Amino acid sequence: MTEIAKDPLLPGKAIITAIRQDTEDIKTYQVRDVNGGKPFDFEPGQCAMLSLPPAGEAIFSITSSPLAEMMEFSIKNVGRVTSEIHNLKVGDQIGIRGPYGTPFPVADFQKDDLLFIGGGIGLAPLRSVINYVLKKRDNYGKVDIVCGCRTCNDFVHYEEITEEWPQKPETDVHLTVDKATDDWTGFEGYIPDYLEELNFSPAEKKAIVCGPPIMIKFVVQQLKESGFDPADIYTTLELKMKCGIGKCGRCNIGSKYVCKDGPVFTAKELAGLIETF
Amino acid sequence: MLKLDKNKLQDFLKAIEEEYQIQLPVKKADQTDFCNFEDTLKPNKGLEIDLNTRLSVKSPKSYLFPRSESYLEFKKDNERLDFKLKELTGKANLIFGIRNCDQESFKILDKVFLQEPVDQLYKRRRNSTITVVARCLEQSETCFCQLFEIEPAGSETGADLYYYNYNDGLYFTAGSDQGELILSDYSQYFKSVEPEIEKKLNQEANQFNGKITADSDNPLMQNKPELLYDNKEAIFNSDIWQELANRCLECGICTYLCPTCHCYDIQDYSADQSGERYRCWDSCLFSNFTEMAHGDNPREETYQRLRQRFFHKLVYFPEEQEESLACVGCGRCLGSCPVNIDITEVLALAGGVIND
């Protein structure tokens, strides 16, 4: 028997080419393949399995736009693999495999107004879509980006949020923090409260939501109450994953596997699942 | 149909051992499990080929999906990192004497592992595995394969060879071209079968295959798995899961012995700067199965995990895989559960929910 040519569990090799410390426990890593390009093509919202033996593998959403020439990951130090990732230096090699999951249907979003709502590190997958949309600005309607964090020190990609995005045509950025410091000029309060104040019209609008489960739950509920069709509300689910290809069983929810049928789901699809998280 | 005299079995197996690594049911200290034929030839091991015990304690799924399988070697050298897939070496496996429930479980595993993207680790083992099914003409107390529309006496295809274990002989028919080839390549071990015997065996098989389906008094048949599927919301939200969870020890034995459970974990093992990545069986009954690195666990409670196991087999899998249920009725789980939780009881309780 010969060695198998293509195995979905075999990682490719990639190199860390830049690291930015975003917050106390979140770093954003720029990753390229050994020849300097993107490790593989993907679409906004898809994920990649990063490998750091002997700590193991873990799945992360790709935070860079598919139109960028490299890949970026914003990674919070929470466990065994992520703490090893936080020890990486520029020039270190890692394993990478993917892309996994169904993306945000950016083609279907054309001409629509887009409302992005990101809580904390939940902005990471949304940033891939936001930067894609802003690069193809003419294809989309008005863009509103609502970001919320615990404090003003917890924003990821802060410069991009505060300096680049608001400069784009017909693009507004709305920031809120749970707890404001003296120099904070934005809103103070939870995202659902801020949304109530902003009072977006659901007409011709798609909402794209990501954040902690509890935030997603309240935001989706509120969007529905303010008239959004559940089929126009998109969110991403997070579950523990090992294989990334719908076989190891960990991310099974109803008849779906989050790694291949998600992580992007509409609120309508989630309402059809028997089990809710 | 061709007959192999039982007293020629060992010679036959020795002959085909040239081509295949043979696994067959072997009794050791009152427990029957699949084991290497080679080992049964060593007199000091106390191993005895056992073609009579209906079900091995452990399912033969491990020949397609090993309990633990190291598949990748990695090497770190300063910042440099290299991965290399491990090769599978050795002869093809021939699994002799598996029962039709286990044979059917391979079809369920196929649905999982051979759908795109194809699991290459599984595929290479699957493609080099020959199966020889022992047809059942009787059932054990814990058997309920017919509830899942599996014919215990065997169908015509699926396995490479089928045999009846009858009096002094094993009576073979082929289920595949590969099976035909074995019968013709080793024809010196086989002899023709009198038409009356062939007719008698086939009749018995047909009768037995249809027996439970026709028997409406069998309590199992009043709790058809379809009932659960049709009333899933009420059953999902019922109290039966909490009641069962009060007993469950979360030992996971049901998932390990189950021929269709296929959930796995991936881990690295290392010695300094090099090591191996392996995958191993895992169980949805363990709380760390879904616990994420940051501590959130969507199935924190035992009842949620227990419910997930049964719902995956009886509701989610059929939804995903064209009505195919992920249970073959082998009865290993109910035979081994230390607190007597069994899938037929779950079906009966679910029936109670529906009737309330």
XYZ file of C-alpha atoms in Angstrom:
633
model
C 0.000 0.000 0.000
C 1.276 3.430 -0.882
C 1.130 6.688 0.975
C -2.109 8.501 0.358
C -1.934 11.544 -1.861
C -4.414 13.867 -0.263
C -5.612 13.448 3.267
C -8.043 15.998 4.701
C -6.395 15.690 8.114
C -2.892 16.487 6.844
C -1.992 20.114 7.580
C -0.057 22.285 5.181
C 2.769 24.464 6.375
C 2.536 28.194 7.011
C 4.711 30.931 8.474
C 3.868 33.659 10.934
C 4.872 36.877 9.155
C 3.571 39.518 11.588
C 2.059 39.689 15.060
C 0.069 42.544 16.554
C -0.972 42.703 20.191
C -4.570 43.935 20.075
C -5.601 43.673 23.690
C -4.179 42.182 26.836
C -5.110 38.653 25.729
C -5.774 38.944 21.990
C -3.130 38.955 19.281
C -3.626 39.133 15.543
C -1.355 36.902 13.495
C -0.503 37.336 9.863
C 0.006 33.958 8.219
C 1.441 33.145 4.794
C 2.442 29.947 3.108
C 6.140 29.164 2.781
C 6.253 30.864 -0.637
C 4.808 34.102 0.705
C 1.220 33.833 -0.534
C -2.072 32.933 1.040
C -2.102 29.347 2.394
C -5.337 28.652 0.496
C -8.350 30.433 -0.990
C -11.432 30.887 1.134
C -14.610 32.917 1.430
C -15.658 35.339 4.198
C -16.816 33.522 7.318
C -14.858 30.325 6.705
C -12.452 28.830 9.217
C -9.049 27.193 9.323
C -7.576 24.564 11.610
C -4.257 25.746 13.004
C -1.765 23.155 14.185
C 0.835 23.647 16.810
C 2.253 20.283 17.772
C 2.563 19.002 20.410
C -0.137 21.306 21.818
C -2.501 20.156 19.078
C -4.966 21.725 16.706
C -7.749 24.258 17.107
C -10.153 25.907 14.700
C -10.281 29.663 14.142
C -12.270 31.979 11.949
C -10.225 33.774 9.341
C -10.399 37.480 10.109
C -8.790 38.825 6.935
C -10.658 39.443 3.703
C -10.363 36.764 1.021
C -9.132 39.575 -1.234
C -6.042 40.132 0.932
C -2.785 38.492 -0.082
C -2.257 36.829 3.266
C -4.381 35.436 6.061
C -4.983 36.891 9.479
C -6.277 35.341 12.685
C -7.250 37.200 15.847
C -6.658 34.784 18.664
C -7.594 35.100 22.301
C -5.442 33.263 24.801
C -7.917 30.930 26.495
C -6.540 27.394 26.467
C -3.754 24.963 25.695
C -3.383 25.597 21.956
C -4.044 29.336 22.100
C -1.514 29.866 24.872
C 1.097 28.110 22.714
C 0.078 30.311 19.782
C 0.630 33.341 21.987
C 4.248 32.208 22.429
C 4.902 32.214 18.679
C 7.387 34.617 17.115
C 7.545 36.051 13.613
C 9.193 33.432 11.406
C 7.808 30.439 13.299
C 6.077 27.753 11.286
C 2.664 26.335 12.030
C 0.379 23.774 10.419
C -2.786 24.907 8.682
C -5.669 23.095 6.994
C -8.956 24.286 5.567
C -10.985 26.173 4.541
C -13.886 24.813 6.576
C -17.542 25.689 6.743
C -20.063 27.566 4.694
C -19.292 31.256 4.221
C -21.471 34.336 4.503
C -23.318 34.534 1.166
C -21.723 37.821 0.105
C -23.087 37.458 -3.440
C -26.645 37.439 -2.077
C -25.886 40.558 -0.034
C -25.292 42.701 -3.151
C -27.296 45.954 -3.283
C -28.501 45.424 0.301
C -27.720 47.609 3.259
C -25.614 45.698 5.742
C -25.723 45.913 9.505
C -22.753 44.250 11.227
C -23.008 43.654 14.967
C -19.911 42.293 16.709
C -19.338 41.665 20.387
C -15.756 41.365 21.633
C -13.665 38.838 19.715
C -16.859 38.095 17.751
C -15.767 40.862 15.427
C -13.034 38.559 14.042
C -15.180 36.642 11.490
C -17.187 39.778 10.666
C -14.035 41.688 9.773
C -13.443 39.266 6.889
C -16.831 40.211 5.412
C -16.543 43.904 6.257
C -13.194 44.303 4.513
C -14.430 42.279 1.540
C -17.534 44.466 1.226
C -15.599 47.715 1.675
C -13.165 46.644 -1.053
C -16.107 46.070 -3.420
C -17.913 49.074 -2.025
C -20.094 49.844 -5.061
C -21.796 46.451 -4.971
C -23.353 47.071 -1.570
C -25.672 49.601 0.048
C -25.176 51.463 3.315
C -22.894 49.751 5.825
C -23.401 50.110 9.575
C -20.962 48.499 11.941
C -21.871 48.170 15.608
C -19.055 47.006 17.873
C -19.269 46.419 21.566
C -16.654 45.427 24.128
C -16.282 45.307 27.870
C -13.993 48.338 27.977
C -12.303 50.546 25.402
C -9.136 48.470 25.836
C -10.829 45.334 24.525
C -11.377 46.300 20.885
C -9.594 44.181 18.305
C -8.359 46.000 15.157
C -9.050 49.284 16.984
C -7.258 51.524 14.477
C -9.074 49.999 11.563
C -12.414 50.383 13.328
C -11.889 53.967 14.367
C -9.806 55.333 11.493
C -10.201 53.303 8.307
C -13.792 52.107 8.254
C -15.502 55.442 9.054
C -13.616 57.032 6.123
C -15.279 54.724 3.602
C -18.296 56.073 1.686
C -21.674 55.465 3.326
C -20.124 53.602 6.194
C -20.863 54.311 9.828
C -19.178 52.786 12.830
C -21.003 52.751 16.173
C -19.032 51.818 19.264
C -20.185 50.921 22.719
C -18.490 49.686 25.877
C -20.053 47.969 28.865
C -18.074 50.220 31.177
C -16.794 53.607 30.056
C -13.656 55.356 31.216
C -13.482 59.184 31.491
C -12.047 59.655 28.012
C -14.690 57.487 26.270
C -16.918 59.486 23.937
C -19.007 56.610 22.524
C -22.044 54.882 23.972
C -21.934 53.143 27.310
C -24.066 50.027 27.692
C -24.732 46.578 26.284
C -25.142 46.073 22.551
C -28.921 45.365 22.682
C -29.466 48.679 24.532
C -27.380 50.504 21.975
C -29.287 48.873 19.121
C -32.527 50.041 20.649
C -31.213 53.588 20.648
C -29.810 53.339 17.093
C -33.166 51.943 15.928
C -32.164 50.616 12.496
C -34.845 50.066 9.915
C -35.028 46.477 8.685
C -35.956 47.553 5.151
C -33.595 46.130 2.494
C -31.145 45.280 5.239
C -29.210 42.149 6.166
C -27.934 41.827 9.723
C -24.729 39.916 10.423
C -24.148 39.133 14.081
C -21.301 37.521 15.990
C -20.289 37.510 19.617
C -20.726 35.513 22.813
C -23.775 33.170 22.703
C -25.741 35.253 25.197
C -25.179 38.426 23.161
C -26.189 36.687 19.918
C -29.345 35.438 21.595
C -30.477 38.870 22.786
C -29.435 40.681 19.618
C -31.231 38.211 17.342
C -34.328 38.465 19.522
C -34.232 42.233 19.340
C -33.676 42.333 15.583
C -36.681 40.064 15.108
C -38.776 42.336 17.319
C -37.763 45.373 15.296
C -39.005 43.706 12.143
C -36.025 41.842 10.671
C -36.953 38.669 8.821
C -35.108 35.752 10.525
C -33.901 34.738 7.050
C -32.087 38.100 6.831
C -30.253 37.681 10.137
C -26.939 35.840 9.827
C -24.825 34.626 12.685
C -22.015 32.189 13.323
C -22.041 29.359 15.858
C -19.113 28.211 17.897
C -18.727 24.609 19.000
C -15.794 22.446 19.863
C -14.348 20.873 16.724
C -11.606 18.399 15.983
C -11.796 17.167 12.401
C -13.384 20.126 10.624
C -15.000 17.823 8.062
C -18.187 16.624 9.759
C -17.012 13.257 11.028
C -15.626 13.466 14.562
C -19.098 14.309 15.877
C -18.200 17.081 18.310
C -19.973 19.971 16.622
C -23.131 18.032 15.810
C -26.280 20.006 16.520
C -29.478 18.495 15.183
C -28.779 17.075 11.760
C -26.098 19.727 11.176
C -22.387 19.829 11.777
C -21.235 23.352 12.592
C -17.877 22.752 10.902
C -19.360 21.968 7.506
C -23.018 23.104 7.539
C -22.083 26.234 9.517
C -20.566 28.111 11.171
C -22.743 30.637 9.341
C -26.470 30.120 9.881
C -29.485 32.372 9.491
C -31.706 32.924 12.504
C -34.361 31.075 10.522
C -32.150 28.000 10.168
C -31.293 28.086 13.877
C -34.958 28.285 14.806
C -35.454 25.039 12.852
C -32.947 23.154 14.980
C -34.366 21.143 17.842
C -31.512 21.942 20.208
C -30.550 25.522 20.983
C -27.340 26.728 22.570
C -23.267 -23.278 -1.957
C -20.021 -24.965 -0.931
C -19.164 -26.878 2.196
C -16.010 -26.579 4.258
C -15.677 -29.377 6.806
C -15.070 -27.899 10.216
C -12.054 -30.137 10.712
C -10.534 -28.490 7.609
C -11.126 -24.939 8.847
C -7.687 -24.499 10.340
C -5.968 -25.732 7.171
C -8.084 -23.423 5.057
C -7.276 -20.435 7.247
C -3.585 -21.280 7.203
C -3.732 -21.323 3.413
C -5.463 -17.963 3.006
C -3.203 -16.443 5.634
C -0.647 -16.080 2.833
C -2.861 -13.350 1.414
C -4.714 -11.967 4.393
C -4.319 -11.012 7.985
C -7.177 -13.075 9.456
C -9.277 -11.873 12.376
C -11.850 -14.192 13.877
C -13.883 -14.732 17.062
C -11.717 -16.279 19.746
C -12.634 -17.322 23.250
C -10.320 -16.544 26.094
C -11.344 -16.923 29.705
C -15.041 -17.055 28.771
C -14.978 -13.868 26.736
C -15.200 -13.955 22.952
C -13.591 -11.246 20.882
C -12.011 -10.880 17.496
C -8.401 -11.841 17.510
C -5.551 -12.631 15.139
C -5.773 -16.178 13.739
C -2.001 -16.446 14.086
C -2.308 -16.131 17.870
C -4.695 -19.076 18.082
C -1.927 -21.313 16.751
C 0.272 -20.588 19.755
C -0.580 -23.343 22.242
C 0.403 -21.455 25.411
C -2.026 -18.575 24.807
C -5.161 -20.502 25.715
C -7.077 -19.124 22.742
C -9.807 -21.110 21.122
C -11.598 -20.257 17.872
C -15.237 -19.707 18.777
C -17.741 -19.872 15.952
C -20.741 -20.392 18.219
C -20.921 -17.358 20.493
C -23.281 -15.025 18.719
C -21.734 -11.704 19.493
C -18.190 -10.684 20.328
C -17.951 -8.396 23.347
C -16.153 -5.752 21.284
C -17.369 -4.889 17.830
C -15.085 -5.451 14.852
C -15.357 -1.765 13.890
C -11.820 -1.330 15.204
C -10.484 -3.002 12.038
C -11.824 -0.094 9.995
C -11.620 2.609 12.626
C -9.017 1.668 15.240
C -9.432 2.620 18.874
C -6.328 4.716 18.525
C -4.596 5.441 15.259
C -1.437 7.456 14.885
C -1.537 9.018 11.431
C 0.904 11.879 11.355
C 4.503 12.386 12.359
C 5.723 15.852 13.167
C 9.171 17.210 13.692
C 10.161 20.600 15.060
C 13.547 22.110 14.448
C 13.780 25.642 15.868
C 11.080 27.539 13.984
C 10.799 24.838 11.297
C 7.940 22.365 11.415
C 7.368 19.295 9.261
C 4.443 16.897 8.935
C 4.481 13.484 7.365
C 1.594 11.062 6.948
C 2.267 7.583 8.231
C 1.918 4.746 5.808
C -0.356 1.798 6.337
C 1.569 -1.390 5.846
C 0.724 -5.033 5.990
C -1.682 -7.436 4.397
C -5.395 -6.861 3.828
C -7.633 -7.841 6.745
C -10.041 -10.705 6.427
C -12.659 -10.623 9.177
C -14.039 -14.108 9.534
C -17.279 -14.883 11.334
C -18.743 -11.444 11.857
C -22.507 -11.295 12.283
C -24.753 -9.461 9.890
C -25.499 -6.667 12.384
C -21.803 -5.831 12.489
C -21.570 -6.160 8.725
C -24.424 -3.650 8.404
C -22.691 -1.340 10.867
C -19.882 -1.005 8.337
C -22.392 0.507 5.904
C -23.252 3.134 8.493
C -19.585 3.899 9.101
C -19.151 4.113 5.317
C -21.815 6.801 5.145
C -19.863 8.888 7.636
C -16.307 8.333 6.536
C -16.657 7.862 2.786
C -18.828 10.888 2.120
C -16.958 13.951 0.877
C -14.401 14.889 2.010
C -13.433 11.231 2.113
C -11.618 10.107 5.246
C -8.517 8.582 3.733
C -7.500 6.778 6.910
C -10.786 4.916 6.908
C -10.910 4.411 3.158
C -7.581 2.669 2.916
C -8.574 0.214 5.643
C -12.043 -0.274 4.202
C -10.652 -1.019 0.752
C -8.357 -3.640 2.146
C -10.901 -5.441 4.304
C -12.669 -8.657 3.353
C -15.623 -9.799 5.458
C -17.010 -13.267 5.991
C -20.427 -13.213 7.652
C -21.663 -15.978 9.933
C -25.390 -16.220 9.267
C -27.522 -16.223 12.421
C -30.351 -18.740 12.628
C -31.083 -17.969 16.268
C -31.070 -14.829 18.314
C -29.830 -13.906 21.768
C -31.913 -12.205 24.409
C -30.258 -8.902 23.684
C -30.583 -9.069 19.878
C -32.948 -6.752 18.034
C -31.387 -6.255 14.621
C -34.724 -6.839 12.901
C -36.081 -3.718 14.547
C -33.677 -1.933 12.227
C -34.661 -4.038 9.250
C -31.473 -6.057 9.276
C -31.733 -9.707 8.308
C -29.807 -11.754 10.884
C -29.431 -14.728 8.566
C -27.782 -12.455 6.079
C -28.661 -10.883 2.794
C -27.178 -11.749 -0.572
C -24.665 -8.923 -0.774
C -22.699 -6.652 1.504
C -20.156 -9.118 2.797
C -17.689 -10.943 0.553
C -18.663 -14.354 1.866
C -21.516 -15.742 3.951
C -21.669 -19.067 5.724
C -24.093 -21.222 7.680
C -22.598 -22.977 10.660
C -24.458 -26.295 10.493
C -23.519 -29.658 11.999
C -19.988 -30.600 10.917
C -19.620 -27.959 8.238
C -19.570 -24.332 7.222
C -21.731 -23.748 4.140
C -20.470 -20.870 2.031
C -21.944 -18.571 -0.585
C -20.242 -15.549 -2.118
C -21.561 -12.013 -1.715
C -18.996 -10.340 -3.976
C -16.567 -11.050 -6.814
C -13.782 -11.113 -4.247
C -15.713 -13.776 -2.343
C -16.195 -15.823 -5.519
C -12.485 -15.601 -6.114
C -11.654 -16.965 -2.670
C -14.034 -19.904 -3.205
C -12.434 -20.721 -6.551
C -8.800 -20.024 -5.595
C -9.065 -22.345 -2.615
C -11.507 -24.804 -4.162
C -9.532 -27.783 -2.840
C -10.957 -27.071 0.649
C -14.586 -27.003 -0.456
C -16.995 -29.619 -1.594
C -20.402 -29.487 -3.190
C -23.552 -29.469 -1.069
C -26.510 -31.799 -1.403
C -29.523 -29.886 -2.766
C -31.714 -30.909 0.205
C -29.308 -29.363 2.707
C -29.001 -26.178 0.689
C -32.772 -25.944 0.454
C -33.235 -26.596 4.165
C -30.694 -23.945 5.191
C -32.131 -21.337 2.864
C -35.626 -22.047 4.114
C -34.583 -21.704 7.719
C -32.856 -18.444 6.902
C -35.885 -17.018 5.150
C -38.128 -17.987 8.016
C -35.792 -16.550 10.598
C -35.228 -13.312 8.696
C -38.964 -12.723 8.667
C -39.752 -13.994 12.155
C -39.692 -10.932 14.385
C -41.186 -8.639 11.779
C -44.197 -10.927 11.657
C -44.430 -11.236 15.421
C -46.497 -8.279 16.577
C -46.452 -9.496 20.189
C -42.789 -8.722 20.471
C -42.632 -5.609 22.683
C -39.750 -4.273 20.647
C -41.804 -4.119 17.513
C -44.345 -1.894 19.221
C -41.651 0.689 19.777
C -40.493 1.205 16.251
C -37.716 3.793 15.985
C -39.826 5.692 13.451
C -42.142 6.672 16.309
C -39.379 8.614 17.915
C -38.574 10.319 14.672
C -42.158 11.372 14.076
C -42.558 12.842 17.568
C -39.100 14.196 18.103
C -39.995 17.550 19.642
C -42.197 16.109 22.377
C -39.632 13.412 23.131
C -36.711 15.837 23.044
C -38.401 18.010 25.660
C -39.728 15.202 27.863
C -38.553 14.228 31.337
C -37.341 10.790 30.278
C -33.800 12.095 29.698
C -33.477 13.410 33.215
C -34.791 10.112 34.568
C -32.271 8.128 32.543
C -29.489 10.565 33.413
C -30.102 9.984 37.108
C -28.831 6.455 36.516
C -26.152 7.069 33.884
C -22.573 6.815 35.178
C -21.151 8.462 32.051
C -18.701 5.608 31.718
C -19.080 5.623 27.939
C -19.028 1.834 27.597
C -22.079 1.967 25.280
C -20.251 4.277 22.874
C -17.046 2.246 22.910
C -18.762 -1.066 22.280
C -21.251 0.339 19.775
C -20.404 -0.721 16.223
C -21.775 2.525 14.768
C -20.485 5.148 17.236
C -17.790 6.984 15.362
C -17.007 10.150 17.311
C -13.323 10.742 17.754
C -10.710 12.966 19.316
C -7.413 14.146 17.859
C -4.391 14.544 20.124
C -0.650 14.946 19.833
C 1.918 12.824 21.561
C 5.438 14.116 21.793
C 8.905 13.326 22.896
C 10.910 16.551 22.830
C 10.772 18.111 19.394
C 9.162 15.313 17.464
C 6.060 13.257 17.921
C 2.904 11.866 16.462
C -0.661 12.953 15.989
C -3.279 10.325 16.615
C -6.998 10.029 16.670
C -8.866 7.898 19.142
C -12.433 6.998 19.959
C -14.285 9.524 22.043
C -17.703 9.604 23.632
C -20.480 12.197 23.525
C -21.290 11.146 27.091
C -18.138 12.779 28.434
C -18.536 16.381 29.540
C -15.301 17.496 27.927
C -16.540 16.276 24.560
C -18.178 19.636 23.884
C -16.469 21.802 26.502
C -14.657 24.619 24.761
C -11.302 26.092 25.647
C -12.854 29.152 27.266
C -14.999 26.948 29.505
C -18.430 27.174 27.882
C -20.112 23.837 27.424
C -23.328 23.668 25.421
C -24.096 20.208 26.859
C -23.147 20.708 30.460
C -25.768 18.355 31.896
C -25.715 14.559 31.730
C -29.269 14.423 30.395
C -28.297 16.623 27.450
C -25.437 14.320 26.547
C -27.467 11.148 26.961
C -30.209 12.628 24.807
C -27.635 13.642 22.208
C -26.432 10.041 21.919
C -29.876 8.621 21.246
C -31.046 11.526 19.135
C -27.948 11.332 16.985
C -28.561 7.665 16.286
C -32.313 7.759 15.859
C -33.177 11.252 14.643
C -30.258 13.364 13.408
C -28.436 10.628 11.513
C -31.575 9.570 9.588
C -32.290 13.228 8.800
C -28.820 13.629 7.428
C -28.432 10.221 5.794
C -31.618 9.419 3.935
C -33.519 7.762 6.775
C -30.716 5.428 7.741
C -30.783 4.789 11.501
C -27.425 4.631 13.226
C -28.168 1.483 15.231
C -27.989 -2.126 14.102
C -29.606 -3.746 17.128
C -26.568 -5.779 18.168
C -27.450 -5.252 21.825
C -23.893 -4.671 23.049
C -24.837 -1.433 24.795
C -27.649 -2.942 26.795
C -25.622 -6.025 27.612
C -22.754 -3.979 29.022
C -24.347 -0.930 30.598
C -23.656 -1.146 34.334
C -26.954 0.578 35.121
C -29.089 -1.140 32.489
C -29.816 1.809 30.270
C -30.738 0.385 26.929
C -31.885 1.723 23.635
C -34.980 -0.471 23.588
C -35.994 1.009 26.942
C -35.434 4.464 25.474
C -37.715 3.564 22.598
C -40.305 2.218 25.032
C -40.122 5.396 27.156
C -40.410 7.488 24.012
C -43.485 5.455 23.137
C -44.874 6.384 26.556
C -44.330 10.071 25.855
C -46.237 9.736 22.618
C -49.132 7.897 24.248
C -49.476 10.362 27.132
